[in-house]
């Protein structure tokens, strides 16, 4: 059995107890990637083996000396390719960042490295995190480890498929409109999008700055809590970073939901939700009720306005954030051009993919003279109303429960031709980003096709512990299902 | 379809966004944008009068840096990824203005 | 008969603030330095980098706002101004559009007619400067240097209240002096730390509506501003007279060729798509903060002008000259503080210093001598250690090399000789060597004594006490 079938915590423990060495963990991970990468394509870049082994040695030494004693010391981790890492190719899965090697490391990754985790490589994603399928990558689509004809979801598809395929034990993703929670659901793994401002965005290549958050992707709630605890920090380099309390997320890993009030929005179970998904999510709610949680259905309101508001805001910010990719300072420059503006246009038109161009165009349009009030300001006002709806809900409930996505993973190639349909798939996730809330997605069943279904728990701002505790309690009633690409996969999904 | 995007508008947005689209791409972009805007027009159903536009979810203000310089020569890192370098700077087509 | 026209002018003045670091990163703002040396991921627009606001920038902007009687916006924000240009690494400039830090102020200027008028200040906003484009001589390329990228600026936008180049210069002079007093910037036009863009339109005299305006850029001196205003006024009048329309556009002044040309191209849509920068949080300004900035505010030119007259009894003209540059005022106050002789300090500045500045084609800002040495020289003159002729000579050395006058006088042996015996000996020798003059004096030509005094002073190498020489001469001649 490969070590990648373990959880991060289990692997860290074996390393700490000298049952295995950091080198073995690294080698095993590299072997797993080598063996499975042809099938799933989770990675854009795998770090250089010699450099990794050297780092493994350093970490091993520090563990020996006792200077590194945390649970993630020596644990290999994969990082979504929109986080800058010094000396490591960073592409955002775009041709326009061809060959870009940053001179700085994202704060979240630095926090991991300080804890002794070893970055094994950069995972594939939708280009600039724009997409819900990981098919818009310039480096080819990623496949769903449960069924290679299906998408892994997106945009953190590579991180989620990597964990599900057991190429690595855990990963970092980023979530702007559901990009951690939705692919986690599709791949049968667990992912958290923390409260906005909890994890520094320094070094995260921006898509929608007011919505982007980095978060963990792992096999279980425990690993997610552990990783989130490690990457969260107040960072002076990020003005939107929050000085906040209660970052000891692992303290919430308690199998106890007695008296917890859980609101279930009727609006999340209406038209458009797949029947099997609905059933599985309701089943999960029932489990929590049986464990002592108090469930109540309610009307959340404004659910249908979240997607239009989200696309206006995200695309507007993206049109500005992605202006810097112009062929002057880094990345791709067109080979032939006439003059400055032609150089800009050609480099950008050749460097960006269709979906990115689509969103940049829309974003430029909604900010342009004469449309700013009608679109952009209106979207910001809608965002304020949506936040209010959530505030109202959280005055009554400790958390909100619902699906992470309206269906299980669609087939490869079935989404790109109808972008509107793809955007509508974000219905249960985007409002969480608009309101800055934390959300967790974890497996709660399989559909008849054998594809995982995800349960989403949404917490109030800064109340990650509530959703972590409930998710943990739910998880305690279930056993982890390894995907067909796992070494320990068994038909029927049991270990 | 309620929204009509003209050729001129697509051309204009291309200038703003510095994107050059082929004729086929333009047609597709027009259609996509019209569809999206029609969908976004759903926001018109809401009465948002009197609602303050919310750029930041949390009312955090006054995040500052002290005025203390770090004097490190950044030129090597700055130029490391540049597609074209000349005389220690980023080379671009001749630009006056 | 041709019609009468009125020129309507508003200014957008960019001032580089005197902070040590850039507005959104900790890179140095120092001039010089190798190309791209003062850069980091933030000011070169690297992906994933984030801006963090320099507090000092806000305080300088508030200080200028208070000095120009603006309202301070209690809740202000930064916006992104989106446009592509190679000197702009993110292809957006972080600036302020919707909620600028200061609004509704004004500066009082003297008009040509000798009256006073207020030029309104519409707003002052904070923003980042762009990098520099260096044009390669031999090739068809330009090279970008980001050393200036992210240097903090305030942009001071006036109302269209000026009607002539003279008013514009008066406004700029007043503004510059005020900002220099505040220490918020050195405001050097030539070096680009102060830049003025001129918005200008013309209309028939008496008309109520404004004409279509143009914006003129690249004005690097007061002279260029005056010339550009004249040129643009004439250009617009010519257009109107010949039945054409003035086009609203940005024009670039070429001072060498003394003409301007339109900068606009099809690719510059001038649609900046401003929106609040999501990477920065708002700035909330409390009463206490405003008061603490106000408390630190130094005395400004107008207040100083009044005080110099009332406290030191200086004539208005002198007080105006002394407060007219910050350097003069600084030296005046520091030297006066030491020697307690304001009128004498004023005199040295008004006469000898200005003379030497002119001779050396220097500005007051270029003065290098320290007030201590001027004060010492005044004391030396006052207590008779040196006479006034020697004092001027010593001052030249102070002016040039900031020498210590006490040491200098000692080393060069320039002390006035007050020894009556020694003086008498010299005078006797002079009389002996110039019998003709002695004769003339005795024959009633009183002027001849001047020549004899001069000869005696010369013999004493200028160090004699002239009063004593005079007395001794008279005494000996009357014998
Ligand atoms: Mg400006
Ligand atoms: Zn910098």
mmCIF file of N, CA and C and ligand atoms in Angstrom, chain C residues 12 14 81 93 95 125 127 153 155 274, ligand 1:
data_model
loop_
_atom_site.group_PDB
_atom_site.id
_atom_site.type_symbol
_atom_site.label_atom_id
_atom_site.label_comp_id
_atom_site.label_asym_id
_atom_site.label_seq_id
_atom_site.Cartn_x
_atom_site.Cartn_y
_atom_site.Cartn_z
ATOM 1 N N UNK C 12 -4.286 70.659 -12.707
ATOM 2 C CA UNK C 12 -4.128 69.403 -11.978
ATOM 3 C C UNK C 12 -2.658 69.319 -11.634
ATOM 4 N N UNK C 14 0.376 67.500 -9.755
ATOM 5 C CA UNK C 14 0.866 66.276 -9.101
ATOM 6 C C UNK C 14 2.084 66.630 -8.281
ATOM 7 N N UNK C 81 -7.721 52.875 -11.502
ATOM 8 C CA UNK C 81 -7.905 53.550 -12.781
ATOM 9 C C UNK C 81 -7.256 52.652 -13.831
ATOM 10 N N UNK C 93 -3.743 52.137 -12.303
ATOM 11 C CA UNK C 93 -3.107 52.988 -11.312
ATOM 12 C C UNK C 93 -4.020 53.020 -10.096
ATOM 13 N N UNK C 95 -5.576 54.977 -7.393
ATOM 14 C CA UNK C 95 -5.810 56.401 -7.240
ATOM 15 C C UNK C 95 -7.091 56.570 -6.428
ATOM 16 N N UNK C 125 -6.321 64.166 -4.157
ATOM 17 C CA UNK C 125 -6.342 62.721 -3.947
ATOM 18 C C UNK C 125 -4.951 62.107 -3.950
ATOM 19 N N UNK C 127 -2.348 59.025 -4.911
ATOM 20 C CA UNK C 127 -2.195 58.009 -5.956
ATOM 21 C C UNK C 127 -0.745 57.605 -6.097
ATOM 22 N N UNK C 153 2.078 60.149 -4.723
ATOM 23 C CA UNK C 153 1.741 61.470 -5.259
ATOM 24 C C UNK C 153 0.474 61.954 -4.581
ATOM 25 N N UNK C 155 -2.561 64.499 -6.001
ATOM 26 C CA UNK C 155 -2.984 65.299 -7.149
ATOM 27 C C UNK C 155 -3.942 66.357 -6.643
ATOM 28 N N UNK C 274 -12.996 53.031 -13.499
ATOM 29 C CA UNK C 274 -12.678 53.138 -12.069
ATOM 30 C C UNK C 274 -13.583 52.229 -11.247
HETATM 31 MG MG1 LIG D 1 -4.087 61.409 -11.463
#
